[in-house]
Structure formats: structure tokens, C-alpha cells
PDB file of C-alpha atoms in Angstrom:
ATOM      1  CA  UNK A 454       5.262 -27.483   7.543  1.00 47.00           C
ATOM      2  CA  UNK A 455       6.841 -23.971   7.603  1.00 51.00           C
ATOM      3  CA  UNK A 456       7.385 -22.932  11.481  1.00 53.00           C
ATOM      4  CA  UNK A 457       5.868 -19.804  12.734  1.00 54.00           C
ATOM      5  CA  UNK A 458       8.596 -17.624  12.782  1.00 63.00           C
ATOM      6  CA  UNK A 459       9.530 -18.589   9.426  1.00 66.00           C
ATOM      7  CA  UNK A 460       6.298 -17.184   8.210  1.00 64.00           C
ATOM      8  CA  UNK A 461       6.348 -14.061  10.426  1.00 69.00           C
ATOM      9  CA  UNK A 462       9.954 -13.092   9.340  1.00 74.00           C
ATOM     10  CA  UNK A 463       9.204 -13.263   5.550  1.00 72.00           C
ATOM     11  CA  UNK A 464       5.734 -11.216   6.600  1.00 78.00           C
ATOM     12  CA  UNK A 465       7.992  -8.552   8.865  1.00 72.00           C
ATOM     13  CA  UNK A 466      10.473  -8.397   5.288  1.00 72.00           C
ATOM     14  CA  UNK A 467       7.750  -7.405   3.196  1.00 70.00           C
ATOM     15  CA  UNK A 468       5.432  -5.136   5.279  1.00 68.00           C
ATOM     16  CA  UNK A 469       6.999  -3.954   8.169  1.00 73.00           C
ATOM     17  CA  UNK A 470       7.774   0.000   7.914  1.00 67.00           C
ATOM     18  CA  UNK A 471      11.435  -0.179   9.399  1.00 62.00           C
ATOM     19  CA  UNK A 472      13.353   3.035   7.339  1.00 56.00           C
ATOM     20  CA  UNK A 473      15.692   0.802   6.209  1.00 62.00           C
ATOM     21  CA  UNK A 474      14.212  -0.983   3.342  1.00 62.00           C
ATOM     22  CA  UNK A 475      12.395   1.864   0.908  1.00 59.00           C
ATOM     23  CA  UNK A 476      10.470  -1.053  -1.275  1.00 67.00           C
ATOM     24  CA  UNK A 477       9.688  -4.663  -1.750  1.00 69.00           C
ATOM     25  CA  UNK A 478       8.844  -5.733  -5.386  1.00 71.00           C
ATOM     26  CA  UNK A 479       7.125  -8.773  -6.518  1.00 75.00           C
ATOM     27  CA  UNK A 480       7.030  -9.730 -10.135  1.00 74.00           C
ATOM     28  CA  UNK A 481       5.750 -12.502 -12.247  1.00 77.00           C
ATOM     29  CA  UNK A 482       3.519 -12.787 -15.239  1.00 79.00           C
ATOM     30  CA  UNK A 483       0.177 -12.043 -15.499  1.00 81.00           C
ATOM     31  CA  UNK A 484      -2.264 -14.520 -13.895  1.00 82.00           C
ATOM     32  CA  UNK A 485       0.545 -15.853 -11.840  1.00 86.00           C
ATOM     33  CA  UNK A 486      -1.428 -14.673  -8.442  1.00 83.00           C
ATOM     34  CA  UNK A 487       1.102 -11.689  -7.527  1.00 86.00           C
ATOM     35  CA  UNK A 488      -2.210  -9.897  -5.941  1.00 89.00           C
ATOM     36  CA  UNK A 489      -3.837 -13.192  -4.952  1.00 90.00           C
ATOM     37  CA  UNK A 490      -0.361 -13.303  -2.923  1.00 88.00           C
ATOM     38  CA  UNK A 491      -0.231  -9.894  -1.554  1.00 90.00           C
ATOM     39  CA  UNK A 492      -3.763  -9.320  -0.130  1.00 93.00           C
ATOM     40  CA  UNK A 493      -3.382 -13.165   1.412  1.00 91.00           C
ATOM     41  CA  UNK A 494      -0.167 -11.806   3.370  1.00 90.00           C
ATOM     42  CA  UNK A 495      -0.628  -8.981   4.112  1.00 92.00           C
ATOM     43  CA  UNK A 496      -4.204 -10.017   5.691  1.00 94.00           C
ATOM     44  CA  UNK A 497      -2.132 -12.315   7.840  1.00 91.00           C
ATOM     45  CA  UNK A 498       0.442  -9.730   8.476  1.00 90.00           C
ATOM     46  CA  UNK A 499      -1.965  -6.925   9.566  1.00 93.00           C
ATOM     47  CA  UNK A 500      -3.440  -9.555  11.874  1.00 91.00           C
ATOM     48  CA  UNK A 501      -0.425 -10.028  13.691  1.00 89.00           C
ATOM     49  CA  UNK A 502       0.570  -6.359  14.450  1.00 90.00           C
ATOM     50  CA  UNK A 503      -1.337  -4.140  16.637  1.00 91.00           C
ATOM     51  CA  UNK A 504       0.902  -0.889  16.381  1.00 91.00           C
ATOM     52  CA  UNK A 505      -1.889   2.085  16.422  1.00 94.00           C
ATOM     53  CA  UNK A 506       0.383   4.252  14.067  1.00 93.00           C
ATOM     54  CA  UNK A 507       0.534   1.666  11.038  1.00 92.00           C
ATOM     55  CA  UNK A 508      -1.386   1.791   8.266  1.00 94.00           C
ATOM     56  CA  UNK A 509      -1.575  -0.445   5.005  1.00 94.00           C
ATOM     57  CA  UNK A 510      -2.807   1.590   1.838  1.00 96.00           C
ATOM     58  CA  UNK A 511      -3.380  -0.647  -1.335  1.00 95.00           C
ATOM     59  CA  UNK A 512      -3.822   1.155  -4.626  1.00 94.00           C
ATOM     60  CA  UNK A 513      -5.872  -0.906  -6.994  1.00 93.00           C
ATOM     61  CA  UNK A 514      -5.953   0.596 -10.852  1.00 90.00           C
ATOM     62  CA  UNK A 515      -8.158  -2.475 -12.193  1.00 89.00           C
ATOM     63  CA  UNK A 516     -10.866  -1.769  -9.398  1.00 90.00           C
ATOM     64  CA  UNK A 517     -10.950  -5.163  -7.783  1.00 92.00           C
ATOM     65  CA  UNK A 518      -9.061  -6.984  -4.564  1.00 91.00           C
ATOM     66  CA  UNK A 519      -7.580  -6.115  -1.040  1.00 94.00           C
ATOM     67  CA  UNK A 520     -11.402  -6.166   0.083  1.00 95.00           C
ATOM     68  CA  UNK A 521     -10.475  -8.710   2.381  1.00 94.00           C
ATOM     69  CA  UNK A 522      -8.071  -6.602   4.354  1.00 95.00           C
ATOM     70  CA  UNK A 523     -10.690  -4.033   5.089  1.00 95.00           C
ATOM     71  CA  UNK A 524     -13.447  -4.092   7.928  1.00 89.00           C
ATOM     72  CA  UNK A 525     -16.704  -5.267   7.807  1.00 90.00           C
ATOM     73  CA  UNK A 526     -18.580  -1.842   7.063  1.00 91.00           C
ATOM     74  CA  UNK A 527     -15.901  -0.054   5.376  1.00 94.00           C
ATOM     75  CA  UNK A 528     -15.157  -0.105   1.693  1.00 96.00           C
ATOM     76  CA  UNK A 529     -12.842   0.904  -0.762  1.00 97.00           C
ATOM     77  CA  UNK A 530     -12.734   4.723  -1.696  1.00 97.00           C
ATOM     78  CA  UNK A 531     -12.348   5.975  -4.944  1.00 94.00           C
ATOM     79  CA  UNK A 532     -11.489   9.784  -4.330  1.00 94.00           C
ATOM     80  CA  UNK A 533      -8.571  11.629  -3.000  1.00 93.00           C
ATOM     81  CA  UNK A 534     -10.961  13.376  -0.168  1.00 93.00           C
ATOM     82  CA  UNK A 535     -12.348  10.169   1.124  1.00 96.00           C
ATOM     83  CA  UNK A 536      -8.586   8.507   0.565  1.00 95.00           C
ATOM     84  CA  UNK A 537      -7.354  11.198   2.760  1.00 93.00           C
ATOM     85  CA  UNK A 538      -9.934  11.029   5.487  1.00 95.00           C
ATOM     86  CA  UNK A 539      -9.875   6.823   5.473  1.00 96.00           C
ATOM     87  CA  UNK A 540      -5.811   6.663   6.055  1.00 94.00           C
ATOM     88  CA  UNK A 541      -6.181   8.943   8.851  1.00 92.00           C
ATOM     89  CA  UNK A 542      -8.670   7.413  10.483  1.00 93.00           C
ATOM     90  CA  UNK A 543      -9.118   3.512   9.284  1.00 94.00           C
ATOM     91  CA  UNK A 544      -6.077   1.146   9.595  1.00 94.00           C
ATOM     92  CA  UNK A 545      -6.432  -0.241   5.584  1.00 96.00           C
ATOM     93  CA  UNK A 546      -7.344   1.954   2.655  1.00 97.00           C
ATOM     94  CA  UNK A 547      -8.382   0.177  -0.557  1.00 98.00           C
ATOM     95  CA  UNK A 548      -8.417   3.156  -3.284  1.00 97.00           C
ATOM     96  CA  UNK A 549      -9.498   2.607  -6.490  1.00 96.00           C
ATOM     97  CA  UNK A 550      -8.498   5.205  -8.812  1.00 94.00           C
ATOM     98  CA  UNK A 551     -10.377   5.845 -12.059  1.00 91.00           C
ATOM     99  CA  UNK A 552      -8.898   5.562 -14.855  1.00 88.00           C
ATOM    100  CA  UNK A 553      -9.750   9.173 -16.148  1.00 88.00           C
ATOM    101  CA  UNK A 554      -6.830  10.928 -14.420  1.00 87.00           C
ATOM    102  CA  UNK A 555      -5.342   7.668 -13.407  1.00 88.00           C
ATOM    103  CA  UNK A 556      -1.702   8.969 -12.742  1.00 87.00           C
ATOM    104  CA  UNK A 557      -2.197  11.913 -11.526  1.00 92.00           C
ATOM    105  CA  UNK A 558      -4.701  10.443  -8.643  1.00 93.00           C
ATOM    106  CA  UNK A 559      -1.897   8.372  -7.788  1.00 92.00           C
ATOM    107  CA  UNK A 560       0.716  10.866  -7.471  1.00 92.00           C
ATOM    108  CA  UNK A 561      -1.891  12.504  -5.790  1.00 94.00           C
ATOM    109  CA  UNK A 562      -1.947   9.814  -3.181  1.00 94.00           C
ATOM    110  CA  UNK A 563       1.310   9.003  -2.807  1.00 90.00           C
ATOM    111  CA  UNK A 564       1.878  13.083  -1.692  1.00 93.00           C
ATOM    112  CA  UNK A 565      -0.942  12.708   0.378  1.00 94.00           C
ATOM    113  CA  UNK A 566       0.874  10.033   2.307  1.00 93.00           C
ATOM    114  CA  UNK A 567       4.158  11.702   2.493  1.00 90.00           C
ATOM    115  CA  UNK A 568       2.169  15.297   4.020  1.00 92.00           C
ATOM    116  CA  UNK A 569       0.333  13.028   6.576  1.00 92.00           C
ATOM    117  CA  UNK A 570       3.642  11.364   7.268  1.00 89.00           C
ATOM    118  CA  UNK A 571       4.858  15.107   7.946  1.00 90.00           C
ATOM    119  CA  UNK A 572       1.832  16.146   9.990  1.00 93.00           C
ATOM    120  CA  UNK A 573       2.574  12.795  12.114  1.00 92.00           C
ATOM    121  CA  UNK A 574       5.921  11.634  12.567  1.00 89.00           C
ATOM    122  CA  UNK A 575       4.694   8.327  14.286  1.00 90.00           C
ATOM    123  CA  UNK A 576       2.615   7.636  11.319  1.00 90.00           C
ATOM    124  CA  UNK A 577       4.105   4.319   9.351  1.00 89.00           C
ATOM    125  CA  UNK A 578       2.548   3.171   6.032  1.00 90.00           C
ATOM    126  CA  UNK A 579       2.766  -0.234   3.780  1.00 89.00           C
ATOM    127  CA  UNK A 580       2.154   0.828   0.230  1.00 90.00           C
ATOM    128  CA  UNK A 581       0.661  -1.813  -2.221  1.00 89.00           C
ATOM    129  CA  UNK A 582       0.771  -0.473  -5.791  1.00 87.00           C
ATOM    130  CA  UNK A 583      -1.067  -3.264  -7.900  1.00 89.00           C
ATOM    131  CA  UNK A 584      -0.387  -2.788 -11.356  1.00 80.00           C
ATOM    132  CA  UNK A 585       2.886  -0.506 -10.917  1.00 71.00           C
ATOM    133  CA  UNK A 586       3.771  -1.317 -14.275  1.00 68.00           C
ATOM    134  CA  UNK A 587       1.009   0.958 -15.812  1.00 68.00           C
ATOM    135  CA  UNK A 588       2.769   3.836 -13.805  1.00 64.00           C
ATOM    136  CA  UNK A 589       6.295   2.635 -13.813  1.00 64.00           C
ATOM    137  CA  UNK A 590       7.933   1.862 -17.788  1.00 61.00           C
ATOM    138  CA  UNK A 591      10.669   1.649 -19.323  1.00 57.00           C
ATOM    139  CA  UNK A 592       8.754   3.908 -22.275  1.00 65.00           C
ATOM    140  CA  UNK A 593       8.477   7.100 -20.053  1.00 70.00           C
ATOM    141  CA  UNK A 594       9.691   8.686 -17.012  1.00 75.00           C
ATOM    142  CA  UNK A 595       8.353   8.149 -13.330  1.00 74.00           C
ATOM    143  CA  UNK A 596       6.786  10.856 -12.239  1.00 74.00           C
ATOM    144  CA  UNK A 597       7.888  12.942  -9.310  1.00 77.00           C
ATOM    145  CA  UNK A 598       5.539  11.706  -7.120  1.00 80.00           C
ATOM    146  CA  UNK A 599       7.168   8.270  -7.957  1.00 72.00           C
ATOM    147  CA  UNK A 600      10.476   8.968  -7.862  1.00 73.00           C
ATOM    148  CA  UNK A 601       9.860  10.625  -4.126  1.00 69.00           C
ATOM    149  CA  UNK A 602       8.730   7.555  -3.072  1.00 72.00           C
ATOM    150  CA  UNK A 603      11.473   5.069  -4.765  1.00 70.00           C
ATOM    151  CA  UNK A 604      14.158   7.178  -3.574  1.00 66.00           C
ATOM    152  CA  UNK A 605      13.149   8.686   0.184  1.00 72.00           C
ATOM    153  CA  UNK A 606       9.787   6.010   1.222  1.00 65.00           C
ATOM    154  CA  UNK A 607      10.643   5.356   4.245  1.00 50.00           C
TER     155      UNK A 607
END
């Protein structure tokens, strides 16, 4: 049986917003449970940490999953204004993109959480990407968008 602290350290090394570590990656094949995994922890994380200034924003480009991390009556959004509105005010954001204008909404969110992160210095935020690979390739560029948050996401 895995002690406690055990579990909260690996928990702390994949969620917690410290400025040190700009990005956690997990990779396997598809159907291995990579979001299964992610929404599981980082529902046990968020239940475990009480600061008022973190958020946890999970980008979902297939539409489904990290339901389970939000509250009872809220739901996942699906446009930048309500994604702007719901990290400011609700501790999890589920946004589901469409997939007309599918990078470009998530550029669009990723700047969104760097100017909030300007407006409020105490603000901290967990970014799930599901999917990254339909944004991140070895066939094309990152964007800027994506390169801002590789190289300064802290």
C-alpha cells in the first residue's frame, strides 16, 4: 500500500504551480488511460489544496472528460467569454473548444491565462492540455501562444 505522502508528493510534482517546473508531460499510446489518469489525480489533488488563488483549467479538444473535477451545477464552457469569466471566478474550468477554429481558441486561452495572471499576480494555474499532440507536431511549428507557455509558464 503506497503511504500518504508518497501519493501527495507525486500529486504536488505534477500539479502544484511552484515557478520552478514550467510543464509536466505524460505520454503513452492511445487508449492507454493518460486522461483516465489525469482527471483521477488531479480530482484527488484539487481535494487536498485549499489555496483561494489556484485554479486548474483542462482543455479538452475531443469534447469529453474532467467533468468530474467540476462542481455540481457548473459545466464545461465552450467559448472564450464564458472561459474567461469561469477561471476568474470558479476554481476548475473544463473548456471544450470546437473544432472550427480549434487552434486559435486555444491560443486564445492560453493568452487569456497569461493576461489574468498579469491582472493578478497571486493567481496560480494547472494547465491540462488533452490531446497536445493535435497542437504540438513535429510537422509544423508551435504557435506563439504555445511557445509562451513552454518557455515562460510559470
Amino acid at each position: 500500500m503506497t503511504s500518504l505522502p508518497k501519493v501527495t508528493t507525486m500529486l504536488n510534482e505534477i500539479y502544484e504551480v511552484d515557478k520552478a517546473k514550467l510543464n509536466v508531460m505524460v505520454w503513452g499510446q492511445a487508449g492507454s488511460g493518460k486522461s483516465y489518469f489525469l482527471e483521477h489525480t488531479a480530482k484527488r489533488y484539487l481535494q487536498g489544496n485549499n489555496d483561494p488563488y489556484y485554479r486548474m483549467v483542462a482543455i479538452a479538444p475531443k469534447g469529453e472528460g474532467y467533468e468530474s473535477l467540476l462542481g455540481k451545477k457548473e459545466k464545461p464552457v465552450n467559448n472564450m467569454d464564458d472561459f474567461a469569466k469561469s477561471v476568474q471566478k470558479q476554481r476548475v474550468t473544463v473548456f471544450y473548444p470546437s473544432m472550427a477554429g480549434l487552434d486559435e481558441q486555444v491560443d486564445q486561452a492560453i493568452n487569456t491565462l497569461f493576461d489574468l495572471r498579469e491582472q493578478n499576480p497571486d493567481l496560480k494555474v494547472a494547465l491540462i492540455i488533452d490531446d497536445a499532440q493535435v497542437f504540438l507536431s513535429s510537422r509544423k511549428a508551435a504557435s506563439d501562444a504555445h511557445k509562451r507557455l513552454a518557455l515562460t509558464g510559470r
